[in-house]
């Protein structure tokens, strides 16, 4: 069966510091991968999605970037964090033949 | 008009009650409909997945889609305290856009 991992689970970072969040998927090949941010009262905001290695589509221009160095690895990065980057970051995958997505456990980021 | 509307609640019911959660949408191209359950500080978990109109039942959960009214529902019978969570609806038109459209979620509390 497929499993999706995210780490770290929780992160507290100072403003201006860099960021790297990692997501890996097991048990499937060539998944579509997604990064979301979830803020209280604002629902799920799609940040990036990828349909293959090195292929990244950005949904919202912002302080963040994404990379997909391997088939089942998706990385969310920032060179300098802003206070507004705080939130709950979720990675998801799709590609089991159904038009749906499966989410990871999430990373809670607090920028101080 | 937002693409997907979902009453954020909060909704509080006694244990054993029948719960009805709803979403309306505006895009008639949507064909795939999902309900996710999200416990506090966790990633969303796929609960129900349906295609086109009709009903789908899984244990105490029933998903209903009315495409003519652009309205979907999730019914929970014999609700339990463990059902306390945020419920998100999501939908997709299929094809190759790879993206789901989410409601903002309804917070449900089932009181023992």
PDB file of N, CA and C in Angstrom, chain A residues 32 34 36 38 41-44 46 49 51 59 88 90 98-105 108, chain B residues 32 34 36 38 40-44 46 49 56 88 92 94-95 97-100 102-104:
ATOM      1  N   UNK A  32       1.567  12.226  -9.022  1.00  0.00           N
ATOM      2  CA  UNK A  32       1.470  13.680  -9.011  1.00  0.00           C
ATOM      3  C   UNK A  32       1.627  14.105  -7.556  1.00  0.00           C
ATOM      4  N   UNK A  34       1.762  17.385  -4.576  1.00  0.00           N
ATOM      5  CA  UNK A  34       1.174  18.698  -4.285  1.00  0.00           C
ATOM      6  C   UNK A  34       1.677  19.213  -2.942  1.00  0.00           C
ATOM      7  N   UNK A  36       0.335  22.076  -0.143  1.00  0.00           N
ATOM      8  CA  UNK A  36      -0.730  22.973   0.282  1.00  0.00           C
ATOM      9  C   UNK A  36      -0.301  23.680   1.566  1.00  0.00           C
ATOM     10  N   UNK A  38      -2.423  25.366   4.863  1.00  0.00           N
ATOM     11  CA  UNK A  38      -3.738  25.480   5.485  1.00  0.00           C
ATOM     12  C   UNK A  38      -3.645  26.478   6.630  1.00  0.00           C
ATOM     13  N   UNK A  41      -9.321  29.129   9.159  1.00  0.00           N
ATOM     14  CA  UNK A  41     -10.406  29.882   8.561  1.00  0.00           C
ATOM     15  C   UNK A  41     -10.247  30.177   7.082  1.00  0.00           C
ATOM     16  N   UNK A  42      -9.153  29.681   6.486  1.00  0.00           N
ATOM     17  CA  UNK A  42      -8.919  30.026   5.087  1.00  0.00           C
ATOM     18  C   UNK A  42      -8.871  28.811   4.176  1.00  0.00           C
ATOM     19  N   UNK A  43      -9.050  27.659   4.725  1.00  0.00           N
ATOM     20  CA  UNK A  43      -9.100  26.476   3.875  1.00  0.00           C
ATOM     21  C   UNK A  43      -7.737  26.078   3.353  1.00  0.00           C
ATOM     22  N   UNK A  44      -7.752  25.171   2.393  1.00  0.00           N
ATOM     23  CA  UNK A  44      -6.532  24.643   1.795  1.00  0.00           C
ATOM     24  C   UNK A  44      -6.128  25.496   0.596  1.00  0.00           C
ATOM     25  N   UNK A  46      -3.557  25.655  -2.500  1.00  0.00           N
ATOM     26  CA  UNK A  46      -2.573  24.926  -3.293  1.00  0.00           C
ATOM     27  C   UNK A  46      -1.405  25.848  -3.619  1.00  0.00           C
ATOM     28  N   UNK A  49       2.341  22.134  -7.599  1.00  0.00           N
ATOM     29  CA  UNK A  49       2.107  20.739  -7.937  1.00  0.00           C
ATOM     30  C   UNK A  49       3.121  20.311  -8.984  1.00  0.00           C
ATOM     31  N   UNK A  51       3.994  17.029 -11.871  1.00  0.00           N
ATOM     32  CA  UNK A  51       3.548  15.825 -12.560  1.00  0.00           C
ATOM     33  C   UNK A  51       4.719  14.922 -12.910  1.00  0.00           C
ATOM     34  N   UNK A  59       1.217  27.839  -8.119  1.00  0.00           N
ATOM     35  CA  UNK A  59      -0.140  28.364  -8.126  1.00  0.00           C
ATOM     36  C   UNK A  59      -0.219  29.779  -7.572  1.00  0.00           C
ATOM     37  N   UNK A  88       0.149  25.490   8.456  1.00  0.00           N
ATOM     38  CA  UNK A  88       0.193  24.029   8.420  1.00  0.00           C
ATOM     39  C   UNK A  88       0.409  23.627   6.974  1.00  0.00           C
ATOM     40  N   UNK A  90       0.888  20.900   4.032  1.00  0.00           N
ATOM     41  CA  UNK A  90       0.480  19.535   3.720  1.00  0.00           C
ATOM     42  C   UNK A  90       0.990  19.133   2.341  1.00  0.00           C
ATOM     43  N   UNK A  98      -7.714   7.081  -9.554  1.00  0.00           N
ATOM     44  CA  UNK A  98      -8.901   7.819  -9.108  1.00  0.00           C
ATOM     45  C   UNK A  98      -8.586   9.312  -9.109  1.00  0.00           C
ATOM     46  N   UNK A  99      -9.611  10.097  -9.373  1.00  0.00           N
ATOM     47  CA  UNK A  99      -9.440  11.550  -9.391  1.00  0.00           C
ATOM     48  C   UNK A  99      -9.519  12.075  -7.963  1.00  0.00           C
ATOM     49  N   UNK A 100      -8.518  11.757  -7.189  1.00  0.00           N
ATOM     50  CA  UNK A 100      -8.506  12.219  -5.804  1.00  0.00           C
ATOM     51  C   UNK A 100      -7.065  12.350  -5.332  1.00  0.00           C
ATOM     52  N   UNK A 101      -6.886  12.880  -4.130  1.00  0.00           N
ATOM     53  CA  UNK A 101      -5.559  13.068  -3.570  1.00  0.00           C
ATOM     54  C   UNK A 101      -5.511  12.478  -2.169  1.00  0.00           C
ATOM     55  N   UNK A 102      -4.304  12.080  -1.772  1.00  0.00           N
ATOM     56  CA  UNK A 102      -4.070  11.498  -0.457  1.00  0.00           C
ATOM     57  C   UNK A 102      -3.026  12.357   0.248  1.00  0.00           C
ATOM     58  N   UNK A 103      -3.345  12.710   1.490  1.00  0.00           N
ATOM     59  CA  UNK A 103      -2.533  13.684   2.199  1.00  0.00           C
ATOM     60  C   UNK A 103      -1.562  13.040   3.182  1.00  0.00           C
ATOM     61  N   UNK A 104      -0.453  13.747   3.411  1.00  0.00           N
ATOM     62  CA  UNK A 104       0.472  13.374   4.454  1.00  0.00           C
ATOM     63  C   UNK A 104       0.037  13.929   5.799  1.00  0.00           C
ATOM     64  N   UNK A 105       0.837  13.685   6.845  1.00  0.00           N
ATOM     65  CA  UNK A 105       0.471  14.116   8.199  1.00  0.00           C
ATOM     66  C   UNK A 105       0.651  15.607   8.437  1.00  0.00           C
ATOM     67  N   UNK A 108       3.740  21.572  10.901  1.00  0.00           N
ATOM     68  CA  UNK A 108       3.282  22.836  11.478  1.00  0.00           C
ATOM     69  C   UNK A 108       4.481  23.764  11.594  1.00  0.00           C
TER      70      UNK A 108
ATOM     71  N   UNK B  32     -16.333  14.418 -10.056  1.00  0.00           N
ATOM     72  CA  UNK B  32     -15.808  13.581  -8.987  1.00  0.00           C
ATOM     73  C   UNK B  32     -15.944  14.351  -7.686  1.00  0.00           C
ATOM     74  N   UNK B  34     -15.631  14.252  -3.322  1.00  0.00           N
ATOM     75  CA  UNK B  34     -14.967  13.613  -2.203  1.00  0.00           C
ATOM     76  C   UNK B  34     -15.323  14.295  -0.890  1.00  0.00           C
ATOM     77  N   UNK B  36     -13.425  14.553   2.921  1.00  0.00           N
ATOM     78  CA  UNK B  36     -12.271  14.266   3.741  1.00  0.00           C
ATOM     79  C   UNK B  36     -12.627  14.565   5.204  1.00  0.00           C
ATOM     80  N   UNK B  38     -10.729  15.556   8.778  1.00  0.00           N
ATOM     81  CA  UNK B  38      -9.459  16.055   9.301  1.00  0.00           C
ATOM     82  C   UNK B  38      -9.553  16.250  10.799  1.00  0.00           C
ATOM     83  N   UNK B  40      -7.896  17.334  14.438  1.00  0.00           N
ATOM     84  CA  UNK B  40      -7.097  18.492  14.799  1.00  0.00           C
ATOM     85  C   UNK B  40      -5.608  18.183  14.681  1.00  0.00           C
ATOM     86  N   UNK B  41      -4.877  19.035  13.994  1.00  0.00           N
ATOM     87  CA  UNK B  41      -3.424  18.943  13.841  1.00  0.00           C
ATOM     88  C   UNK B  41      -2.968  17.708  13.046  1.00  0.00           C
ATOM     89  N   UNK B  42      -3.885  17.167  12.206  1.00  0.00           N
ATOM     90  CA  UNK B  42      -3.540  16.025  11.365  1.00  0.00           C
ATOM     91  C   UNK B  42      -3.835  16.368   9.909  1.00  0.00           C
ATOM     92  N   UNK B  43      -3.336  15.540   8.991  1.00  0.00           N
ATOM     93  CA  UNK B  43      -3.654  15.718   7.584  1.00  0.00           C
ATOM     94  C   UNK B  43      -5.046  15.201   7.262  1.00  0.00           C
ATOM     95  N   UNK B  44      -5.695  15.733   6.228  1.00  0.00           N
ATOM     96  CA  UNK B  44      -7.023  15.237   5.819  1.00  0.00           C
ATOM     97  C   UNK B  44      -6.933  13.777   5.370  1.00  0.00           C
ATOM     98  N   UNK B  46      -9.070  10.756   3.333  1.00  0.00           N
ATOM     99  CA  UNK B  46     -10.167  10.525   2.400  1.00  0.00           C
ATOM    100  C   UNK B  46     -11.204   9.618   3.030  1.00  0.00           C
ATOM    101  N   UNK B  49     -15.581   8.772  -1.731  1.00  0.00           N
ATOM    102  CA  UNK B  49     -15.241   9.171  -3.093  1.00  0.00           C
ATOM    103  C   UNK B  49     -16.377   8.717  -3.998  1.00  0.00           C
ATOM    104  N   UNK B  56     -23.726   6.877  -2.186  1.00  0.00           N
ATOM    105  CA  UNK B  56     -22.742   5.843  -1.867  1.00  0.00           C
ATOM    106  C   UNK B  56     -22.708   5.678  -0.361  1.00  0.00           C
ATOM    107  N   UNK B  88     -14.151  18.216   5.111  1.00  0.00           N
ATOM    108  CA  UNK B  88     -13.925  19.029   3.913  1.00  0.00           C
ATOM    109  C   UNK B  88     -14.528  18.324   2.706  1.00  0.00           C
ATOM    110  N   UNK B  92     -13.698  17.610  -8.485  1.00  0.00           N
ATOM    111  CA  UNK B  92     -12.784  17.665  -9.615  1.00  0.00           C
ATOM    112  C   UNK B  92     -13.575  17.422 -10.899  1.00  0.00           C
ATOM    113  N   UNK B  94     -12.078  16.154 -13.560  1.00  0.00           N
ATOM    114  CA  UNK B  94     -11.417  15.099 -14.304  1.00  0.00           C
ATOM    115  C   UNK B  94     -10.494  15.682 -15.352  1.00  0.00           C
ATOM    116  N   UNK B  95     -10.077  14.873 -16.280  1.00  0.00           N
ATOM    117  CA  UNK B  95      -9.152  15.342 -17.296  1.00  0.00           C
ATOM    118  C   UNK B  95      -7.758  15.455 -16.730  1.00  0.00           C
ATOM    119  N   UNK B  97      -6.251  18.322 -15.252  1.00  0.00           N
ATOM    120  CA  UNK B  97      -5.891  19.537 -14.515  1.00  0.00           C
ATOM    121  C   UNK B  97      -5.247  19.231 -13.166  1.00  0.00           C
ATOM    122  N   UNK B  98      -5.330  17.974 -12.717  1.00  0.00           N
ATOM    123  CA  UNK B  98      -4.600  17.502 -11.539  1.00  0.00           C
ATOM    124  C   UNK B  98      -4.975  18.195 -10.243  1.00  0.00           C
ATOM    125  N   UNK B  99      -5.946  19.063 -10.250  1.00  0.00           N
ATOM    126  CA  UNK B  99      -6.234  19.829  -9.050  1.00  0.00           C
ATOM    127  C   UNK B  99      -7.652  19.605  -8.555  1.00  0.00           C
ATOM    128  N   UNK B 100      -7.787  19.574  -7.235  1.00  0.00           N
ATOM    129  CA  UNK B 100      -9.099  19.500  -6.612  1.00  0.00           C
ATOM    130  C   UNK B 100      -9.515  20.892  -6.143  1.00  0.00           C
ATOM    131  N   UNK B 102     -11.556  22.621  -3.111  1.00  0.00           N
ATOM    132  CA  UNK B 102     -11.982  22.271  -1.762  1.00  0.00           C
ATOM    133  C   UNK B 102     -12.958  23.287  -1.190  1.00  0.00           C
ATOM    134  N   UNK B 103     -13.876  22.795  -0.352  1.00  0.00           N
ATOM    135  CA  UNK B 103     -14.600  23.681   0.530  1.00  0.00           C
ATOM    136  C   UNK B 103     -13.699  24.026   1.710  1.00  0.00           C
ATOM    137  N   UNK B 104     -14.121  24.987   2.512  1.00  0.00           N
ATOM    138  CA  UNK B 104     -13.284  25.417   3.630  1.00  0.00           C
ATOM    139  C   UNK B 104     -13.417  24.531   4.854  1.00  0.00           C
TER     140      UNK B 104
END
